[in-house]
Short mmCIF file of C-alpha atoms and ligand atoms in Angstrom, two decimals:
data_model
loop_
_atom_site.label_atom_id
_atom_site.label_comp_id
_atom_site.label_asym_id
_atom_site.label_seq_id
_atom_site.Cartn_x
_atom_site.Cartn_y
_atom_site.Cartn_z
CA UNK A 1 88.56 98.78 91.70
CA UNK A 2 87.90 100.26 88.42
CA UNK A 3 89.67 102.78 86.62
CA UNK A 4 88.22 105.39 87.66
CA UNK A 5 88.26 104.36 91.47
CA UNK A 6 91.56 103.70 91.15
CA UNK A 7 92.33 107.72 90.31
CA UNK A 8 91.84 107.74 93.91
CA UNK A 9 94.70 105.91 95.50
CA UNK A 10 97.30 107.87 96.53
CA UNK A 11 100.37 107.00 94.32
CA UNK A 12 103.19 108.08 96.15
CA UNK A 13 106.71 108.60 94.09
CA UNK A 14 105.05 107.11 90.74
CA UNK A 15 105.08 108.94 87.57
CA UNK A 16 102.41 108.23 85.62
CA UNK A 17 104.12 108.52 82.74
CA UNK A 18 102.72 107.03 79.26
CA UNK A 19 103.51 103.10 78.20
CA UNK A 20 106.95 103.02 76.42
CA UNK A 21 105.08 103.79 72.54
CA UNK A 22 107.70 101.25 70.73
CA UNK A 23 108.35 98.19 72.91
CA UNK A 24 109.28 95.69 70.84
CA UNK A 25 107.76 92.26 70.51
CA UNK A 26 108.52 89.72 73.09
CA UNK A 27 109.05 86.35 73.52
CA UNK A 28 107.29 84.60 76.25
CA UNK A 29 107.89 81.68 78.24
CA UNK A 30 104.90 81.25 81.00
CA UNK A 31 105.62 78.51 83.63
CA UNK A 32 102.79 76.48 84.78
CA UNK A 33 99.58 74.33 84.13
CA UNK A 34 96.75 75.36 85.97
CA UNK A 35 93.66 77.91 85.59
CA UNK A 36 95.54 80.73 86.41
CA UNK A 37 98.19 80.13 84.00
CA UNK A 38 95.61 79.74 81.58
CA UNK A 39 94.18 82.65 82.30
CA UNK A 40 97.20 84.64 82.12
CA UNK A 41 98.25 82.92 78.62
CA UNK A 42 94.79 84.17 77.64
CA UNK A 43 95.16 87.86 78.58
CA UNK A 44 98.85 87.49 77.67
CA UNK A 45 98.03 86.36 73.96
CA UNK A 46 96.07 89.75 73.24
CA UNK A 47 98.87 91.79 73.70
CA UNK A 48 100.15 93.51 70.76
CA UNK A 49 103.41 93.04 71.98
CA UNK A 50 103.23 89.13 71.74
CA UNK A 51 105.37 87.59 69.27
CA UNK A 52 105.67 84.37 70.53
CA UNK A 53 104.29 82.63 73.70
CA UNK A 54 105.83 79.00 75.05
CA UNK A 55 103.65 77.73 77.88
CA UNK A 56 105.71 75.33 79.91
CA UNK A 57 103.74 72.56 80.37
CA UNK A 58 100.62 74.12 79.92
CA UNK A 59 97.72 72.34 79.55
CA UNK A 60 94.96 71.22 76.89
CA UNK A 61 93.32 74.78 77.43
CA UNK A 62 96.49 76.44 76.79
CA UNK A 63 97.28 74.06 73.98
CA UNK A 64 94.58 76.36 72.16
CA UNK A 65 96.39 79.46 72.27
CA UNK A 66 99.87 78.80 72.27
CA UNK A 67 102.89 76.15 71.97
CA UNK A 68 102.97 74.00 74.99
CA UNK A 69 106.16 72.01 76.13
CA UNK A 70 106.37 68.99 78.43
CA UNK A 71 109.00 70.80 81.15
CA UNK A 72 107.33 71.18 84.58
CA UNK A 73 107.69 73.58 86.53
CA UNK A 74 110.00 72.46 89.21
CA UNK A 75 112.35 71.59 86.51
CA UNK A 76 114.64 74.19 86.71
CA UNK A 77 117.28 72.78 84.52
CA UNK A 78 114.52 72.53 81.86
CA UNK A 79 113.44 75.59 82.18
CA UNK A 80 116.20 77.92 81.83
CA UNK A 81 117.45 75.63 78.92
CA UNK A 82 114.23 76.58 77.02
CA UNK A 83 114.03 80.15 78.10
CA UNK A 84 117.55 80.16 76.14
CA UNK A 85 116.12 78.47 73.30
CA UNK A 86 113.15 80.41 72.47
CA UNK A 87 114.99 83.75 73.31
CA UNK A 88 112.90 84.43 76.02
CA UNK A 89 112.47 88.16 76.70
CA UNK A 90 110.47 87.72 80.07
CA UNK A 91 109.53 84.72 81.95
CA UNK A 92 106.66 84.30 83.53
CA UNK A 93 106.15 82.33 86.81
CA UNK A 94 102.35 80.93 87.62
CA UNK A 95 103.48 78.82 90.75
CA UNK A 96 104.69 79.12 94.31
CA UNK A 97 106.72 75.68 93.13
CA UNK A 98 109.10 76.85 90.85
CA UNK A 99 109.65 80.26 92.58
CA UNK A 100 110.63 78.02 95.57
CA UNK A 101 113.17 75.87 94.23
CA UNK A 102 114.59 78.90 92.63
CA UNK A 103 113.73 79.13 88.89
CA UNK A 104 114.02 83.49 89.24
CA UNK A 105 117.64 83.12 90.68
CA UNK A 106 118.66 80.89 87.79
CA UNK A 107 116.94 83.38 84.74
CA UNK A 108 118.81 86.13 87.38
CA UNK A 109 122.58 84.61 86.38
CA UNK A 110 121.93 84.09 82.77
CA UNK A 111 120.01 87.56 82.72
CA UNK A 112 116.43 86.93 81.27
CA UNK A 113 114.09 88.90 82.84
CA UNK A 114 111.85 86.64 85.37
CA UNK A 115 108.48 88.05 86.76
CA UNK A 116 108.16 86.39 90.53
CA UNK A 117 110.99 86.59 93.16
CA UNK A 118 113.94 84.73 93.95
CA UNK A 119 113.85 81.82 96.45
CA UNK A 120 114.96 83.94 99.41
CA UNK A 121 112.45 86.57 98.52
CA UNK A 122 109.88 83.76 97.83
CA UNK A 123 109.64 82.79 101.43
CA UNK A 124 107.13 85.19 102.61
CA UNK A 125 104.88 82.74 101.29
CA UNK A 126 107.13 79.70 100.87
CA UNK A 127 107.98 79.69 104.67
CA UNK A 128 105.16 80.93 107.40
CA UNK A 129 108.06 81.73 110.19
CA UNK A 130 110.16 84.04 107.70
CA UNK A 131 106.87 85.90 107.03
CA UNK A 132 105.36 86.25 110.55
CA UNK A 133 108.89 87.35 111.55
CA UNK A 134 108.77 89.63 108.88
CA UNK A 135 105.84 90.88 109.85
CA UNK A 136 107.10 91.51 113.49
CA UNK A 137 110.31 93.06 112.16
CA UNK A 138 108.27 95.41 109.99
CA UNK A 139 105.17 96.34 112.19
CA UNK A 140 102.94 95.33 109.72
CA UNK A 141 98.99 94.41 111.31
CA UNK A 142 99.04 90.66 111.66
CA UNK A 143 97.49 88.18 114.43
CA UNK A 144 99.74 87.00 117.04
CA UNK A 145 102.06 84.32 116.93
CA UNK A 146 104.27 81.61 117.95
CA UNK A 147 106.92 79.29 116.10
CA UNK A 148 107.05 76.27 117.85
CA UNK A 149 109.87 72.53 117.20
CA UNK A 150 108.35 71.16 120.30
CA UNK A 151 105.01 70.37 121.94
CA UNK A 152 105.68 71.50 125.41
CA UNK A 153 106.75 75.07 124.81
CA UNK A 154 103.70 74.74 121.87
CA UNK A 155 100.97 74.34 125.18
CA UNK A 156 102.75 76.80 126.60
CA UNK A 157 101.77 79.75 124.17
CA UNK A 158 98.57 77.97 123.40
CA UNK A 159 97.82 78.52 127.07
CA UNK A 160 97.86 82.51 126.38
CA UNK A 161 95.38 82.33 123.86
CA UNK A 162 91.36 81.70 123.66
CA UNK A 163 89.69 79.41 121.36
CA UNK A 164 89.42 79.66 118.19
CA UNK A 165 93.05 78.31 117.52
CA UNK A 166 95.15 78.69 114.61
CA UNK A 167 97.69 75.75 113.91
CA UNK A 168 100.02 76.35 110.69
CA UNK A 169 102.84 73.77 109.46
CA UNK A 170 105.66 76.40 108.77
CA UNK A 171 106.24 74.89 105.04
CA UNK A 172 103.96 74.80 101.70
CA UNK A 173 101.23 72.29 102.38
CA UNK A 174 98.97 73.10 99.19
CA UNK A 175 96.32 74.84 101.17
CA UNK A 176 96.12 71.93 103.56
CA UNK A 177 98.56 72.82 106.18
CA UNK A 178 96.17 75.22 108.06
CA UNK A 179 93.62 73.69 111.22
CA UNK A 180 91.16 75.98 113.20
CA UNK A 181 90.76 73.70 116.39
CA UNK A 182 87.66 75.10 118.36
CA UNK A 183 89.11 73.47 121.38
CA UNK A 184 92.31 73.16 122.77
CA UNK A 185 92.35 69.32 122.61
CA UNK A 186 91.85 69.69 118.94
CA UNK A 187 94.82 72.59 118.85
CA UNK A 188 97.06 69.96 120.95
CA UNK A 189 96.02 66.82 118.59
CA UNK A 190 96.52 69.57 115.33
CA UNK A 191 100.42 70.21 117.19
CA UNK A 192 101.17 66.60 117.86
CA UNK A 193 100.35 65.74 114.36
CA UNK A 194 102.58 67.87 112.38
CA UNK A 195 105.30 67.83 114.47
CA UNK A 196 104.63 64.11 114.14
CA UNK A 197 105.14 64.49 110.81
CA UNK A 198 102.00 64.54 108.96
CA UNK A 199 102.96 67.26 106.45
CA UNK A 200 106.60 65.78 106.00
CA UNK A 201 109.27 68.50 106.38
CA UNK A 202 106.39 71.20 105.99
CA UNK A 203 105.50 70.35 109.63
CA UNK A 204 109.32 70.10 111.38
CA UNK A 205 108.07 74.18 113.00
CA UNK A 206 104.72 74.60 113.35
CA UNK A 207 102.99 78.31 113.44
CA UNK A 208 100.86 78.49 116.10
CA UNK A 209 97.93 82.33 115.99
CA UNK A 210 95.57 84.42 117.10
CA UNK A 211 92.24 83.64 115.51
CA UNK A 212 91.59 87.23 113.61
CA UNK A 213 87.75 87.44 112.74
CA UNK A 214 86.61 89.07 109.71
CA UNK A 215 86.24 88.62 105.95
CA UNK A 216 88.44 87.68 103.80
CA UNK A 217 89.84 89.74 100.85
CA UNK A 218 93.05 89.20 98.23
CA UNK A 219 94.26 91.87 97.54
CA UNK A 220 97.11 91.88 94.80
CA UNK A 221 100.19 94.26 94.08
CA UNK A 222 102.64 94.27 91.32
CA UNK A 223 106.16 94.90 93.01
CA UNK A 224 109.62 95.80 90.89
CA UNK A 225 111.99 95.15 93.86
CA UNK A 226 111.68 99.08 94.98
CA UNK A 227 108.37 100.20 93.94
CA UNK A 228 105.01 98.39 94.26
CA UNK A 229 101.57 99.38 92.35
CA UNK A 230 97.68 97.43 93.31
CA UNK A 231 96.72 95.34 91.05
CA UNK A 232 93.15 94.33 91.42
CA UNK A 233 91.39 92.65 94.29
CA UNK A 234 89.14 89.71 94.59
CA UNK A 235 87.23 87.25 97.02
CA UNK A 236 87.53 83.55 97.02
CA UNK A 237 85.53 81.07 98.42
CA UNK A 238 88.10 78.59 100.20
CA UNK A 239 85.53 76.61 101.44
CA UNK A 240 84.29 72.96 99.19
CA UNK A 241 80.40 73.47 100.08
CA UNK A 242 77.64 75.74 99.76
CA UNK A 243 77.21 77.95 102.88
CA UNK A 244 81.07 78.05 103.09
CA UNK A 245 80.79 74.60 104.54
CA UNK A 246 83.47 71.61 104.47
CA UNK A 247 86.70 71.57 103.93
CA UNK A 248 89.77 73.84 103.14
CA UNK A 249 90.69 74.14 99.84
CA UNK A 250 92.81 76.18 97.16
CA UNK A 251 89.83 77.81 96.19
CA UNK A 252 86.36 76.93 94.88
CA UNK A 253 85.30 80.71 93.58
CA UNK A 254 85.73 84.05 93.28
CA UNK A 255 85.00 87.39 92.30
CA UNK A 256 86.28 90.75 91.63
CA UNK A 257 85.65 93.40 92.41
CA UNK A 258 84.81 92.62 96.18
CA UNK A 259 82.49 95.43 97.43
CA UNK A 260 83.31 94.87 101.31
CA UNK A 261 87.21 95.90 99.94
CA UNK A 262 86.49 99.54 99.85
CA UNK A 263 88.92 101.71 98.12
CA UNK A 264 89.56 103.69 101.54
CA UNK A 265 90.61 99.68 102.60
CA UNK A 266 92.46 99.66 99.86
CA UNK A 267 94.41 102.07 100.38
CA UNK A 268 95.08 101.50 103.84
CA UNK A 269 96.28 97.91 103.18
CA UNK A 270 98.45 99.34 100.16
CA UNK A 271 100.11 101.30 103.18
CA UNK A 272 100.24 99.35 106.08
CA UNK A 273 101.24 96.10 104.37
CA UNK A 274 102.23 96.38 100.53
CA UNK A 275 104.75 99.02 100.69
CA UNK A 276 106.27 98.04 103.90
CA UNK A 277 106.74 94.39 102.61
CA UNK A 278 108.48 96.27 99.32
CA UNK A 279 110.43 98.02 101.26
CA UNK A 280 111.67 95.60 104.15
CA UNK A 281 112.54 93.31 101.42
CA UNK A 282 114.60 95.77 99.26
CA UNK A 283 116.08 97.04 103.20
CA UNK A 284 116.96 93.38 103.79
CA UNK A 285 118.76 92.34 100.62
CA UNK A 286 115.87 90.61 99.38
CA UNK A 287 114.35 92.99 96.55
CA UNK A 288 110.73 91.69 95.99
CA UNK A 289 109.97 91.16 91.75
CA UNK A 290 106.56 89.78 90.38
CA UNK A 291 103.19 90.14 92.31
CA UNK A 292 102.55 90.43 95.60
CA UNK A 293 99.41 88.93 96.89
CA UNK A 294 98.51 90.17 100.54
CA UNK A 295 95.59 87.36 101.62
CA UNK A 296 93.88 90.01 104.58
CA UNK A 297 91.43 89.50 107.26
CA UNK A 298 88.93 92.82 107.23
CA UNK A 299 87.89 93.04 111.24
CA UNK A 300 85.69 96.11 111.04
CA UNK A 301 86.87 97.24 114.48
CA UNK A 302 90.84 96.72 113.37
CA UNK A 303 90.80 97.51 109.88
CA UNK A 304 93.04 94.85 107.11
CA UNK A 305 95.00 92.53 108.59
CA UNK A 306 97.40 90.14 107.01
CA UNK A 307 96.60 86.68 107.51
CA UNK A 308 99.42 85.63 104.99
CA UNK A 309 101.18 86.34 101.58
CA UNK A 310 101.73 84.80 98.66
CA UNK A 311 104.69 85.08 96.16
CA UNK A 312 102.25 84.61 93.25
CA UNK A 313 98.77 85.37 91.92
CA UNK A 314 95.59 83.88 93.57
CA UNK A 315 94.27 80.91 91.58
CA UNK A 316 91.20 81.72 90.82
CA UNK A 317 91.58 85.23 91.33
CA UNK A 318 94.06 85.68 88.59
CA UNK A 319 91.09 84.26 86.80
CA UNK A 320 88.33 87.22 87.60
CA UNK A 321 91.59 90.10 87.24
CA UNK A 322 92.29 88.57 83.71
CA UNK A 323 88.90 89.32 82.71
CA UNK A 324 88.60 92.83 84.52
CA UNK A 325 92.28 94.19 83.39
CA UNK A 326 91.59 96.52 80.33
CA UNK A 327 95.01 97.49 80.09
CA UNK A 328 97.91 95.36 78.42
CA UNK A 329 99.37 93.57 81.00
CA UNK A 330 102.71 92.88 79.19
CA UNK A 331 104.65 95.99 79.91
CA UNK A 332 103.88 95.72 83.49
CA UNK A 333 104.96 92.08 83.88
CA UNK A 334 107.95 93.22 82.01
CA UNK A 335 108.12 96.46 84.29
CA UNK A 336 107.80 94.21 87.17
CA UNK A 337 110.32 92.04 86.25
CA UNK A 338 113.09 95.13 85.58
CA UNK A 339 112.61 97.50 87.88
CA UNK A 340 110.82 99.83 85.70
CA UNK A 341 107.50 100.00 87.33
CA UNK A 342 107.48 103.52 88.06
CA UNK A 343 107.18 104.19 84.38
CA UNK A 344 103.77 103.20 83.84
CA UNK A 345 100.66 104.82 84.58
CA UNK A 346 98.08 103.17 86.57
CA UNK A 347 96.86 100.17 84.99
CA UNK A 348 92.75 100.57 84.03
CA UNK A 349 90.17 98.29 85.30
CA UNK A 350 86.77 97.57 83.76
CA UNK A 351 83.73 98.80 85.18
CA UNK A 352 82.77 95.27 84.58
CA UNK A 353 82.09 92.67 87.50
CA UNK A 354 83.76 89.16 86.84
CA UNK A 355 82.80 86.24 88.66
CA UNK A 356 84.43 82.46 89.00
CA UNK A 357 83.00 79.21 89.52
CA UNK A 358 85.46 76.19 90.03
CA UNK A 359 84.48 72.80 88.88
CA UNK A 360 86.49 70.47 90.60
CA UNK A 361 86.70 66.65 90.58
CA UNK A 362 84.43 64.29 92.75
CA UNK A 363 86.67 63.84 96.08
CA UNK A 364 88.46 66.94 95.79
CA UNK A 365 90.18 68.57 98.21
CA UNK A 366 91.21 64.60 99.85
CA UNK A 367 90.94 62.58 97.09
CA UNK A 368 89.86 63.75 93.71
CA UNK A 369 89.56 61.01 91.33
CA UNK A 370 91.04 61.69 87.79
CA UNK A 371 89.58 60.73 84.34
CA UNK A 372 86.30 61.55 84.32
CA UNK A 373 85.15 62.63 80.76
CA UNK A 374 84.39 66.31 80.58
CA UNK A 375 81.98 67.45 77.36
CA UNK A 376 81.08 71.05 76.13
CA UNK A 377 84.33 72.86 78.18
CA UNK A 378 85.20 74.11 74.54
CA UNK A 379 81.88 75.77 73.15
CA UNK A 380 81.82 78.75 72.46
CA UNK A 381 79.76 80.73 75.29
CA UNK A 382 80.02 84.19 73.70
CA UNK A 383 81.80 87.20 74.67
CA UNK A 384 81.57 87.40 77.91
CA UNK A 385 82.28 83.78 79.43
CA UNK A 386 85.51 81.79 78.90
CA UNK A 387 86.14 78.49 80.30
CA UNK A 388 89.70 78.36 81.79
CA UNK A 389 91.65 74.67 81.88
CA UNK A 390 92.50 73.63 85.48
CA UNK A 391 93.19 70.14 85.87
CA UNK A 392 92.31 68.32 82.50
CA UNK A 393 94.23 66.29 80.16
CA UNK A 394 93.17 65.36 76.70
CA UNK A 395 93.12 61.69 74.92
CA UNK A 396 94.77 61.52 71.66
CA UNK A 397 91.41 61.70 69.72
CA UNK A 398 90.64 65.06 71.65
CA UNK A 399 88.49 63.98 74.68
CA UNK A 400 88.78 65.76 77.65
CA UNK A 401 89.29 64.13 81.00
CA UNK A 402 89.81 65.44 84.61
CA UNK A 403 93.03 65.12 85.66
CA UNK A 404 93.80 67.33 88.65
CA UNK A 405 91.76 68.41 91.83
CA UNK A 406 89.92 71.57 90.71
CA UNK A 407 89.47 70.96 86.54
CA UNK A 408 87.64 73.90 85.10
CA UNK A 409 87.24 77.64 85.68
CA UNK A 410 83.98 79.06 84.25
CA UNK A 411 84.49 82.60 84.20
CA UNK A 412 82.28 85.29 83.27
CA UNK A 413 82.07 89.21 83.15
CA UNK A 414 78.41 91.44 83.00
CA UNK A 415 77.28 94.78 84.24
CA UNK A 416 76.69 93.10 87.45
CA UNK A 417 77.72 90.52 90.02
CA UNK A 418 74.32 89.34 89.41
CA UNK A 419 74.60 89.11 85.86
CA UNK A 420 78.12 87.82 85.69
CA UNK A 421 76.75 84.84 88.55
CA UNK A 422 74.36 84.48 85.99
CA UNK A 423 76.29 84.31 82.91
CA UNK A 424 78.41 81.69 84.55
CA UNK A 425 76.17 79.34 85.76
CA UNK A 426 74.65 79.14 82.48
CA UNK A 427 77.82 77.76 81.06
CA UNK A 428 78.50 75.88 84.20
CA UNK A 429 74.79 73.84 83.58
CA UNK A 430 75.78 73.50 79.40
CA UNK A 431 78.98 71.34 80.60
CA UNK A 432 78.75 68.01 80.75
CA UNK A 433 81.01 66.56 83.63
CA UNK A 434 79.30 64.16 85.80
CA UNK A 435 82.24 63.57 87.73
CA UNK A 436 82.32 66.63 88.77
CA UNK A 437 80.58 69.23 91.02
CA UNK A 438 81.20 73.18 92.12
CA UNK A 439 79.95 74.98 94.35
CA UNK A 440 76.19 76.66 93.61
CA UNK A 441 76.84 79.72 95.65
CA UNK A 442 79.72 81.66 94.93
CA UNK A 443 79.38 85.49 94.69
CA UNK A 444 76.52 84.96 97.78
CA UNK A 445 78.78 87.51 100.64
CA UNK A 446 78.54 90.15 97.68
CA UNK A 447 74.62 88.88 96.42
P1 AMP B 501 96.71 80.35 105.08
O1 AMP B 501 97.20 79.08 104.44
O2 AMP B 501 97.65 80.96 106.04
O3 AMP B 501 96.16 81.28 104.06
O4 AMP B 501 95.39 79.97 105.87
C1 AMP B 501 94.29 79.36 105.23
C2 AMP B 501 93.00 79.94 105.74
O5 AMP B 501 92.90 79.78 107.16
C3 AMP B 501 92.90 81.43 105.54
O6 AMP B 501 92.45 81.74 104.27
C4 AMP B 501 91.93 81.83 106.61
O7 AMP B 501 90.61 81.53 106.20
C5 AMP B 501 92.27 80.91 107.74
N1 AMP B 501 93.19 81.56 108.68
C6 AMP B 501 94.54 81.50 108.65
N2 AMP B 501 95.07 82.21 109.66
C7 AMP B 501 94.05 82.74 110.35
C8 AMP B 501 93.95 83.56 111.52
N3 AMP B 501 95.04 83.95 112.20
N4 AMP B 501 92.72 83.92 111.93
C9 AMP B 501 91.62 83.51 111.27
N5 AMP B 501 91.65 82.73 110.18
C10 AMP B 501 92.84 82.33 109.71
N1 LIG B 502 92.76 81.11 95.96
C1 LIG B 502 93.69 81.19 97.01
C2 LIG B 502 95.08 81.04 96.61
O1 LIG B 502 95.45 81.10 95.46
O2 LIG B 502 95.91 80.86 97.50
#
């Protein structure tokens, strides 16, 4: 959505009121290590309002723009000890992982300002029964569902369905927790296996759907426990190969902004499934703080429907919003994080299309294999193309190695999808990482 598009959407209760004039400079302390923190350290660090940014533990790309510290991110204790340190003002959470094992309730009782939710809020994407319930409880469009601890009464539900099949552990399974069985051997060999225990504890319920047909969209909402405002939307290739072949993955791709995600869609998912999730959380003692990421299934005939959410930004679509946000995004993490949303105006969009390409490691999404050199990440491509850090480590005399599943975002904005595809797999060819591959056809659903 641009700026201009986004005049459009209805804004309910908001006052668009200007940006506070004098905020004064924070301290921030942004949890996490991968391309979408990197991202966000990079939008974060050309904010006026910066004074000092602690990534925590960051990574070799985020090494270039601000202090890094060796705390991860599940490390709670950590965490909040350094938060106290550097005087945090706001907090920042990248991952699902420390929202789940409760960093925001911990900054809550020693009152520094978190953006992302509390553990108990955290579950509509940290546990898939709370959401579909949710869901249910809330009438929001979703496919139809069953939680299932056993195998028989499993068969039985799977018996009301037709294939396709949808089989979900209930817990976080990075990405990997999802099967489509085409047949209902496959959907009863899926069941058996995770409540085998295949996923660990992540499998003890599994979530058993409706196949919804459809694109895909992520669409993305900033949420302050009572209000909510959009925040950008994107489309990700999940799939490893060209032709949206292979297997699952966190991601390979994406782009922003998706032209099948009409504003009129946009809307309609801001109302049928943002505001009610704001509001059923706030109704059930569970006030929702950070961003809200809504992953929907467009069905032309049913119009969005939510296949899931997530307590956190899309990684790599943080990485195409970073590069389309005009706006400081400061005061509305900030805003987010204290209630104060309803303050700011819309945030403005440029009329700029930004476009993704993941390079991940050879083996990735089963078995990537770590330490491949990586040369040319750090040129400098101009402008209008920045290379974000995934999953890379660097030697002590400054080599770069691959040290994680997807290892580099090359990112790029232009007039056009075309041109920022272009722009991007320019850089992608003048990088040197033969143990590597992406993906040569991201963008192609909006080409
Ligand atoms: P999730 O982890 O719930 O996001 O699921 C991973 C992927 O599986 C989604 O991005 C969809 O592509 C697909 N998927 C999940 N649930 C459904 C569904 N009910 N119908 C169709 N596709 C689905
Ligand atoms: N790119 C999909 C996700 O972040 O879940």
């Amino acid at each position: 959505m641009s700026g201009r598009e986004d005049e459009r959407i209805d804004w309910g209760d908001l006052d668009p009121a200007p940006l506070p004039r004098k905020t004064r400079p924070m301290n921030i302390l942004l949890v996490g290590s991968g391309g979408r923190e990197h991202a966000l350290a990079w939008k974060i660090a050309r904010s006026p309002l910066l004074r000092r940014m602690v990534a925590a533990p960051g990574n070799p790309g985020m090494a270039g723009i601000c202090e890094t510290r060796p705390v991860k991110a599940t490390d709670v204790d950590g965490l909040v000890a350094l938060a106290g340190e550097m005087a945090a003002d706001l907090v920042v959470v990248g991952p699902e992982s420390a929202l789940e094992v409760g960093l925001a309730d911990r900054l809550a009782e020693v009152g520094i300002p978190c953006f992302g939710p509390t553990a108990a809020a955290a579950r509509l994407e940290t546990s898939k029964a709370f959401s579909k319930d949710f869901f249910a409880r809330h009438g929001m469009p979703t496919a139809a569902y069953g939680v299932f601890e056993a195998a028989d009464a499993a068969a039985v539900f799977l018996d009301t369905l037709s294939p396709p099949f949808v089989i979900k552990a209930d817990g976080l399974a990075a990405g990997k927790g999802v099967i489509i069985a085409q047949t209902r051997a496959e959907a009863d060999a899926a069941v058996a296996d995770m409540l085998g225990g295949r996923f660990g504890a992540a499998g003890a319920r599994v979530v058993i759907e409706e196949f919804m047909p459809g694109e895909e969209a992520s669409f993305f909402a900033l949420c302050d426990g009572e209000t909510a405002i959009p925040f950008g939307a994107a489309q990700d290739h999940k799939r490893a190969y060209d032709g949206d072949l292979g297997p699952n993955t966190g991601g390979m791709g994406t782009y922003s902004p998706a032209p099948v995600f009409t504003d009129a869609l946009a809307q309609q998912a801001f109302e049928t499934c943002i505001l009610p999730a704001v509001r059923g959380m706030a109704a059930e003692g569970n006030p929702y703080r950070g961003v809200l990421y809504a992953g929907l299934m467009l069905d032309p005939e049913r119009g969005p429907r939510l296949v899931e959410f997530n307590a956190r930004f899309g990684d790599p679509e943080c990485q195409v919003l970073m590069l389309r946000l005009e706006s400081d995004i400061l005061p509305y993490l900030l805003a987010a994080a204290t209630g104060t949303l309803s303050r700011l105006p819309p945030p403005v969009w440029r009329d700029e299309a930004a476009l993704c390409v993941v390079m991940a490691a050879d083996g990735y999404p089963e078995s990537p294999v770590s330490g491949a050199i990586i040369r040319g990440a750090q040129a400098d491509f101009g402008d209008a193309t920045v290379v974000f850090q995934a999953g890379t480590a660097s030697d002590p005399d400054g080599t770069l190695r691959a040290a994680g599943g997807r290892v580099l975002n090359v990112c790029a904005s232009g007039e056009t999808l075309g041109a920022a595809r272009d722009a991007a797999y320019a850089a992608v060819a003048d990088i040197d990482f033969p143990g590597g591959f992406c993906r040569s056809d991201i963008g192609w659903r909006a080409l």
